[in-house]
Short mmCIF file of C-alpha atoms in Angstrom, two decimals:
data_model
loop_
_atom_site.label_atom_id
_atom_site.label_comp_id
_atom_site.label_asym_id
_atom_site.label_seq_id
_atom_site.Cartn_x
_atom_site.Cartn_y
_atom_site.Cartn_z
CA MET W 3 -9.24 6.13 -21.50
CA GLU W 4 -5.55 6.92 -21.24
CA ALA W 5 -3.19 3.96 -21.63
CA TYR W 6 -0.68 3.51 -18.82
CA GLY W 7 1.07 0.38 -20.00
CA THR W 8 1.22 -2.98 -18.31
CA GLY W 9 2.82 -4.37 -15.20
CA THR W 10 3.57 -2.69 -11.91
CA ARG W 11 5.00 0.41 -13.57
CA GLY W 12 1.78 0.87 -15.53
CA ASP W 13 -0.17 0.48 -12.30
CA ALA W 14 2.02 3.14 -10.67
CA LEU W 15 1.41 5.58 -13.51
CA ALA W 16 -2.33 5.01 -13.25
CA ALA W 17 -2.35 5.40 -9.46
CA GLU W 18 -0.44 8.67 -9.63
CA THR W 19 -2.78 10.06 -12.26
CA ARG W 20 -5.88 9.08 -10.31
CA ALA W 21 -4.52 10.68 -7.14
CA GLY W 22 -3.94 13.96 -8.92
CA ALA W 23 -7.23 13.91 -10.79
CA SER W 24 -9.55 12.96 -7.96
CA SER W 25 -7.43 13.66 -4.87
CA GLY W 26 -9.54 10.97 -3.29
CA GLY W 27 -8.81 8.08 -0.98
CA ARG W 28 -6.90 5.12 -2.32
CA ARG W 29 -9.03 2.07 -3.00
CA ALA W 30 -6.21 -0.24 -3.82
CA ASP W 31 -7.92 -3.07 -5.62
CA THR W 32 -10.65 -1.03 -7.26
CA SER W 33 -8.17 1.43 -8.69
CA ARG W 34 -5.78 -1.30 -9.79
CA GLY W 35 -8.45 -3.56 -11.29
CA GLU W 36 -6.27 -6.29 -9.84
CA PRO W 37 -7.14 -9.84 -10.79
CA LEU W 38 -8.28 -11.68 -7.72
CA ALA W 39 -6.53 -14.70 -9.17
CA GLU W 40 -3.08 -13.14 -9.22
CA VAL W 41 -1.33 -13.00 -5.86
CA PRO W 42 2.46 -12.50 -5.78
CA GLY W 43 4.33 -15.77 -5.43
CA VAL W 44 1.20 -17.83 -6.03
CA GLY W 45 0.28 -17.49 -9.70
CA PRO W 46 -3.17 -18.00 -11.18
CA ARG W 47 -5.82 -19.04 -8.66
CA ALA W 48 -8.55 -21.23 -10.11
CA ASP W 49 -11.48 -23.32 -8.98
CA ALA W 50 -13.64 -25.78 -10.89
CA ASP W 51 -14.97 -23.01 -13.10
CA GLY W 52 -11.56 -21.42 -13.80
CA ALA W 53 -9.97 -18.34 -12.31
CA TRP W 54 -11.57 -16.21 -9.64
CA PRO W 55 -13.40 -13.21 -11.10
CA ARG W 56 -11.44 -10.02 -11.59
CA ALA W 57 -11.93 -7.12 -9.23
CA ASP W 58 -13.26 -5.07 -12.13
CA THR W 59 -15.80 -7.70 -13.15
CA HIS W 60 -19.37 -6.40 -13.06
CA GLY W 61 -20.90 -7.07 -9.66
CA VAL W 62 -17.63 -8.10 -8.06
CA ARG W 63 -16.27 -5.60 -5.56
CA PRO W 64 -12.54 -5.24 -4.83
CA ARG W 65 -10.59 -7.83 -2.91
CA ALA W 66 -9.42 -6.82 0.55
CA ASP W 67 -6.15 -7.92 2.15
CA ALA W 68 -6.63 -8.62 5.85
CA PRO W 69 -3.30 -8.93 7.66
CA GLY W 70 -3.87 -6.79 10.76
CA SER W 71 -5.63 -7.07 14.08
CA LYS W 72 -6.38 -4.83 17.04
CA ALA W 73 -3.70 -6.56 19.08
CA ALA W 74 -1.05 -6.96 16.39
CA GLY W 75 1.78 -4.60 15.67
CA ALA W 76 3.86 -4.38 12.53
CA ALA W 77 6.13 -7.24 13.59
CA ASP W 78 3.34 -9.80 13.79
CA ALA W 79 0.74 -8.24 11.54
CA GLU W 80 0.92 -11.20 9.16
CA VAL W 81 -0.51 -13.38 11.91
CA GLY W 82 -2.74 -10.99 13.82
CA ALA W 83 -5.21 -12.58 16.22
CA LEU W 84 -6.65 -15.02 13.68
CA GLY W 85 -6.27 -18.73 14.33
CA ALA W 86 -7.03 -21.69 12.06
CA ARG W 87 -8.31 -24.76 13.90
CA PRO W 88 -8.08 -28.07 12.01
CA ASP W 89 -11.49 -29.36 10.94
CA GLY W 90 -10.79 -32.66 9.27
CA SER W 91 -8.44 -33.42 6.40
CA SER W 92 -7.20 -30.21 4.68
CA ARG W 93 -9.92 -28.16 6.35
CA TRP W 94 -9.82 -25.41 8.98
CA ARG W 95 -12.08 -23.11 10.97
CA LEU W 96 -10.96 -19.48 11.21
CA THR W 97 -11.64 -17.69 14.49
CA GLY W 98 -10.60 -14.22 15.59
CA GLU W 99 -10.65 -10.60 14.43
CA LYS W 100 -8.97 -8.48 11.78
CA CYS W 101 -9.04 -4.70 11.95
CA TRP W 102 -8.22 -1.70 9.74
CA ILE W 103 -8.77 -3.66 6.55
CA SER W 104 -8.97 -1.68 3.31
CA ASN W 105 -12.19 -2.30 1.35
CA ALA W 106 -13.85 -4.04 4.31
CA PRO W 107 -16.67 -4.74 4.74
CA GLU W 108 -17.51 -3.99 1.08
CA ALA W 109 -15.27 -6.51 -0.65
CA ASP W 110 -16.55 -9.79 -2.06
CA PHE W 111 -13.32 -11.65 -1.25
CA TYR W 112 -10.71 -11.34 1.51
CA THR W 113 -7.08 -12.43 1.47
CA VAL W 114 -6.58 -13.67 5.01
CA PHE W 115 -3.44 -14.76 6.86
CA ALA W 116 -4.04 -17.14 9.75
CA ARG W 117 -1.93 -19.18 12.16
CA THR W 118 -2.21 -22.85 11.10
CA THR W 119 0.77 -24.21 13.04
CA PRO W 120 1.20 -22.76 16.55
CA GLY W 121 4.73 -21.95 17.64
CA ALA W 122 6.21 -22.17 14.14
CA GLY W 123 6.79 -18.45 13.66
CA ALA W 124 6.51 -17.17 10.11
CA ARG W 125 6.51 -20.74 8.80
CA GLY W 126 3.21 -21.49 10.51
CA VAL W 127 1.07 -18.92 8.69
CA THR W 128 -1.23 -19.81 5.79
CA ALA W 129 -2.84 -17.45 3.27
CA PHE W 130 -6.49 -18.01 2.37
CA LEU W 131 -8.83 -16.41 -0.14
CA VAL W 132 -12.16 -16.23 1.68
CA PRO W 133 -15.45 -15.20 0.01
CA ALA W 134 -17.35 -12.59 2.03
CA ASP W 135 -20.48 -14.73 2.15
CA ARG W 136 -18.85 -17.57 4.11
CA PRO W 137 -20.84 -18.54 7.24
CA GLY W 138 -19.47 -16.90 10.39
CA LEU W 139 -17.77 -13.98 8.61
CA THR W 140 -19.09 -10.51 9.46
CA GLY W 141 -17.72 -7.00 9.03
CA THR W 142 -18.27 -3.44 10.21
CA ALA W 143 -17.14 -0.13 8.71
CA LEU W 144 -14.83 2.19 10.65
CA ASP W 145 -15.11 5.98 10.73
CA MET W 146 -11.67 7.29 9.77
CA LEU W 147 -10.08 10.74 9.60
CA SER W 148 -10.41 10.70 5.83
CA PRO W 149 -13.40 8.90 4.26
CA HIS W 150 -12.15 5.57 3.02
CA PRO W 151 -13.64 2.08 2.78
CA ILE W 152 -11.93 0.46 5.75
CA GLY W 153 -13.34 -1.78 8.44
CA ALA W 154 -13.05 -4.68 10.84
CA LEU W 155 -13.78 -8.35 10.25
CA ALA W 156 -14.92 -10.97 12.74
CA PHE W 157 -14.37 -14.69 12.08
CA ASP W 158 -16.53 -17.09 14.08
CA GLY W 159 -15.54 -20.57 12.96
CA VAL W 160 -15.43 -19.60 9.28
CA PRO W 161 -14.90 -22.80 7.24
CA VAL W 162 -11.99 -22.92 4.75
CA SER W 163 -10.37 -25.77 2.87
CA ALA W 164 -7.32 -26.56 0.79
CA ASP W 165 -9.14 -25.07 -2.20
CA ASP W 166 -9.03 -21.68 -0.48
CA VAL W 167 -5.29 -21.76 0.23
CA LEU W 168 -3.10 -19.28 -1.63
CA GLY W 169 0.26 -20.89 -2.25
CA GLU W 170 1.01 -23.68 0.24
CA PRO W 171 -0.12 -24.34 3.82
CA ASP W 172 2.23 -22.77 6.39
CA ARG W 173 3.90 -20.70 3.64
CA GLY W 174 1.66 -17.66 3.77
CA PHE W 175 4.38 -15.35 5.01
CA ARG W 176 5.99 -15.47 1.58
CA VAL W 177 2.66 -14.53 0.01
CA ALA W 178 2.27 -11.62 2.44
CA MET W 179 5.74 -10.25 1.72
CA GLY W 180 5.26 -10.59 -2.03
CA THR W 181 2.00 -8.71 -1.79
CA LEU W 182 3.62 -5.88 0.14
CA ASN W 183 6.46 -5.64 -2.38
CA LEU W 184 3.81 -5.18 -5.06
CA PHE W 185 1.59 -2.72 -3.22
CA ARG W 186 4.29 -0.44 -1.76
CA PRO W 187 5.22 1.13 -5.12
CA SER W 188 1.49 1.58 -5.76
CA VAL W 189 1.08 3.42 -2.45
CA GLY W 190 4.13 5.50 -3.32
CA ALA W 191 2.68 6.37 -6.71
CA PHE W 192 -0.56 7.53 -5.15
CA ALA W 193 1.40 9.66 -2.70
CA VAL W 194 3.33 11.22 -5.59
CA GLY W 195 0.00 12.04 -7.23
CA MET W 196 -1.14 13.86 -4.11
CA ALA W 197 2.15 15.75 -3.90
CA GLN W 198 1.85 16.78 -7.55
CA ALA W 199 -1.73 17.98 -7.03
CA ALA W 200 -0.59 20.11 -4.09
CA LEU W 201 2.37 21.44 -6.09
CA ASP W 202 0.17 22.36 -9.07
CA ALA W 203 -2.24 24.21 -6.78
CA THR W 204 0.66 26.05 -5.17
CA LEU W 205 2.14 27.11 -8.50
CA ALA W 206 -1.19 28.54 -9.61
CA HIS W 207 -1.82 30.28 -6.28
CA THR W 208 1.60 31.88 -5.93
CA ALA W 209 1.50 33.09 -9.54
CA ARG W 210 -1.83 34.87 -9.00
CA ARG W 211 -1.65 36.03 -5.39
CA ASP W 212 -0.81 39.69 -4.91
CA ALA W 213 1.59 40.34 -2.04
CA PHE W 214 3.95 43.16 -1.08
CA GLY W 215 3.60 45.03 -4.34
CA GLY W 216 3.98 42.03 -6.60
CA LYS W 217 3.05 38.40 -6.94
CA LEU W 218 3.74 35.91 -4.19
CA LYS W 219 6.05 33.97 -6.53
CA ASP W 220 8.32 37.02 -6.80
CA LEU W 221 9.43 36.57 -3.20
CA GLN W 222 12.66 34.60 -3.29
CA THR W 223 11.76 32.64 -0.17
CA VAL W 224 8.53 31.47 -1.79
CA ALA W 225 10.15 30.71 -5.14
CA HIS W 226 12.87 28.64 -3.49
CA GLN W 227 10.33 26.72 -1.45
CA VAL W 228 8.27 25.92 -4.54
CA ALA W 229 11.45 24.72 -6.26
CA GLU W 230 12.13 22.44 -3.28
CA LEU W 231 8.62 20.99 -3.49
CA ALA W 232 9.11 20.23 -7.18
CA LEU W 233 12.54 18.69 -6.54
CA ARG W 234 11.29 16.34 -3.85
CA THR W 235 8.20 15.34 -5.81
CA GLU W 236 10.21 14.43 -8.89
CA ALA W 237 12.78 12.49 -6.85
CA ALA W 238 10.00 10.46 -5.23
CA ARG W 239 8.38 9.85 -8.62
CA LEU W 240 11.60 8.47 -10.10
CA MET W 241 12.18 6.19 -7.13
CA VAL W 242 8.62 4.83 -7.38
CA TYR W 243 9.03 4.10 -11.08
CA ALA W 244 12.38 2.44 -10.46
CA ALA W 245 10.86 0.19 -7.78
CA ALA W 246 7.92 -0.72 -10.00
CA THR W 247 10.25 -1.55 -12.89
CA ALA W 248 12.43 -3.66 -10.58
CA TYR W 249 9.35 -5.61 -9.51
CA ASP W 250 8.33 -6.26 -13.11
CA GLU W 251 11.86 -7.46 -13.90
CA ASP W 252 11.98 -9.67 -10.78
CA ALA W 253 15.13 -7.91 -9.60
CA PRO W 254 16.82 -9.28 -6.46
CA ASP W 255 16.62 -5.94 -4.61
CA VAL W 256 12.83 -5.51 -4.90
CA PRO W 257 12.17 -5.50 -1.11
CA GLN W 258 14.67 -2.68 -0.58
CA ARG W 259 13.52 -0.66 -3.59
CA ALA W 260 9.84 -1.07 -2.69
CA ALA W 261 10.48 0.06 0.89
CA MET W 262 12.55 3.05 -0.26
CA ALA W 263 9.91 4.10 -2.77
CA LYS W 264 7.06 3.86 -0.31
CA LEU W 265 9.01 5.66 2.42
CA LEU W 266 10.30 8.52 0.29
CA ALA W 267 7.04 9.09 -1.58
CA THR W 268 4.75 9.13 1.43
CA GLU W 269 7.05 11.31 3.53
CA THR W 270 7.50 13.64 0.56
CA ALA W 271 3.75 13.92 0.03
CA GLN W 272 3.28 14.86 3.69
CA TYR W 273 5.96 17.54 3.39
CA VAL W 274 4.65 18.95 0.11
CA VAL W 275 1.00 19.09 1.16
CA ASP W 276 1.90 20.73 4.49
CA ALA W 277 4.08 23.34 2.77
CA ALA W 278 1.35 23.99 0.21
CA VAL W 279 -1.14 24.66 2.98
CA GLN W 280 1.31 27.10 4.56
CA LEU W 281 1.79 28.99 1.31
CA HIS W 282 -1.96 29.20 0.70
CA GLY W 283 -2.73 30.43 4.18
CA ALA W 284 -6.12 30.15 5.88
CA ARG W 285 -8.02 29.55 2.65
CA ALA W 286 -6.44 26.07 2.45
CA LEU W 287 -8.10 25.10 5.73
CA GLU W 288 -11.60 25.88 4.59
CA ARG W 289 -13.79 22.82 4.28
CA GLY W 290 -14.00 21.73 0.67
CA HIS W 291 -10.69 23.26 -0.44
CA LEU W 292 -8.43 20.89 -2.37
CA LEU W 293 -5.63 21.21 0.17
CA GLU W 294 -7.96 20.72 3.13
CA HIS W 295 -8.91 17.42 1.52
CA LEU W 296 -5.33 16.46 0.71
CA TYR W 297 -4.19 17.36 4.23
CA ARG W 298 -6.53 14.71 5.65
CA GLU W 299 -5.79 12.18 2.91
CA VAL W 300 -2.01 12.37 3.00
CA ARG W 301 -1.55 11.13 6.57
CA ALA W 302 -2.71 7.54 6.16
CA PRO W 303 -0.22 6.35 3.49
CA ARG W 304 2.64 6.82 5.96
CA ILE W 305 1.04 4.05 8.03
CA TYR W 306 -0.60 1.44 5.82
CA GLU W 307 1.34 -1.22 3.87
CA GLY W 308 3.96 -0.81 6.61
CA ALA W 309 4.61 2.41 8.53
CA SER W 310 7.60 4.61 7.73
CA GLU W 311 9.52 3.14 10.67
CA VAL W 312 8.98 -0.35 9.28
CA GLN W 313 10.30 0.73 5.88
CA ARG W 314 13.46 2.10 7.46
CA GLY W 315 13.96 -1.21 9.24
CA ILE W 316 13.56 -3.14 5.98
CA ILE W 317 16.00 -0.87 4.16
CA ALA W 318 18.63 -1.26 6.88
CA LYS W 319 18.16 -5.03 6.97
CA GLU W 320 18.61 -5.31 3.20
CA LEU W 321 21.70 -3.09 3.26
CA TYR W 322 23.42 -5.22 5.91
CA LYS W 323 22.33 -8.36 4.10
CA GLU W 324 24.14 -7.13 0.99
CA LEU W 325 27.21 -6.27 3.07
CA TYR W 326 27.40 -9.73 4.64
CA GLU W 327 26.89 -11.42 1.28
CA GLU W 328 29.80 -9.42 -0.19
CA LEU W 329 32.04 -10.28 2.79
CA TYR W 330 31.14 -13.98 2.46
CA GLU W 331 32.02 -13.96 -1.22
CA LYS W 332 35.39 -12.35 -0.51
CA GLU W 333 36.26 -14.77 2.31
CA ALA W 334 34.94 -17.94 0.67
CA PRO W 335 37.74 -20.37 -0.38
CA ARG W 336 38.37 -20.51 -4.09
#
């Protein structure tokens, strides 16, 4: 097995390679082999027997993060429609629904964000790690455009306790944001892998395809377009690696870098795959063709882990935050 290194950058390298090799759907926690115990901002999660099993442990299926709901948009996705009703000292009952959850209903554990303090905004959300076999927890698979393990979860008075809390009660928003900062470079890396697979197919096709008395690559318009695809793919790759490295180094600008990487890589992948289909012509639309598969796969990453519009909002917020911090430093009395 090829070694990719450690940390988030190693994960990004592995995700990109898998995307190009299999051109399949992203199963975040299966592909990452992510320890169930390690959640950003929380540290090791242990019970009486030690840490939770790893996602790659035999018989343990990948963890699923469950932030969304049918009624929730991006602004309140960390809360969704899930409420946590107190059930004695340091105990709650979870009631509500979560929808469009990766790895549901197949996962053995779910990271769940629920409202524990009404009216407290982001400070009233708690993160829980909930085993799939808890009473009252059921799930159904959803039929998506591209085959992918994704589903909906229903919570009917699911019991949780302080032992299930990730981090601290009412501080789950921090856990959610840390998780997104970790996963966004991974999504970007997978998108880069899809773009590279489409680019490789296009290079091979245009080099072989006879057209107008020569090869398709001999047409300047085609050659320039292929060069543009390569340029954009490499730029996205470098930004993803930079974001992953920043995360590993605990850099202060991780939220901005993660958002930029995810945005650029997923938008680039969409552009590259679409252009590759155009250069291949009708053959790329035939069922079973690599590009037909990629064309269906490439759409989802622009939505999950925060849609492109959300990433632009994060980037702008971080830029103005830096500006105001610089102005404050200049105007502060010395």
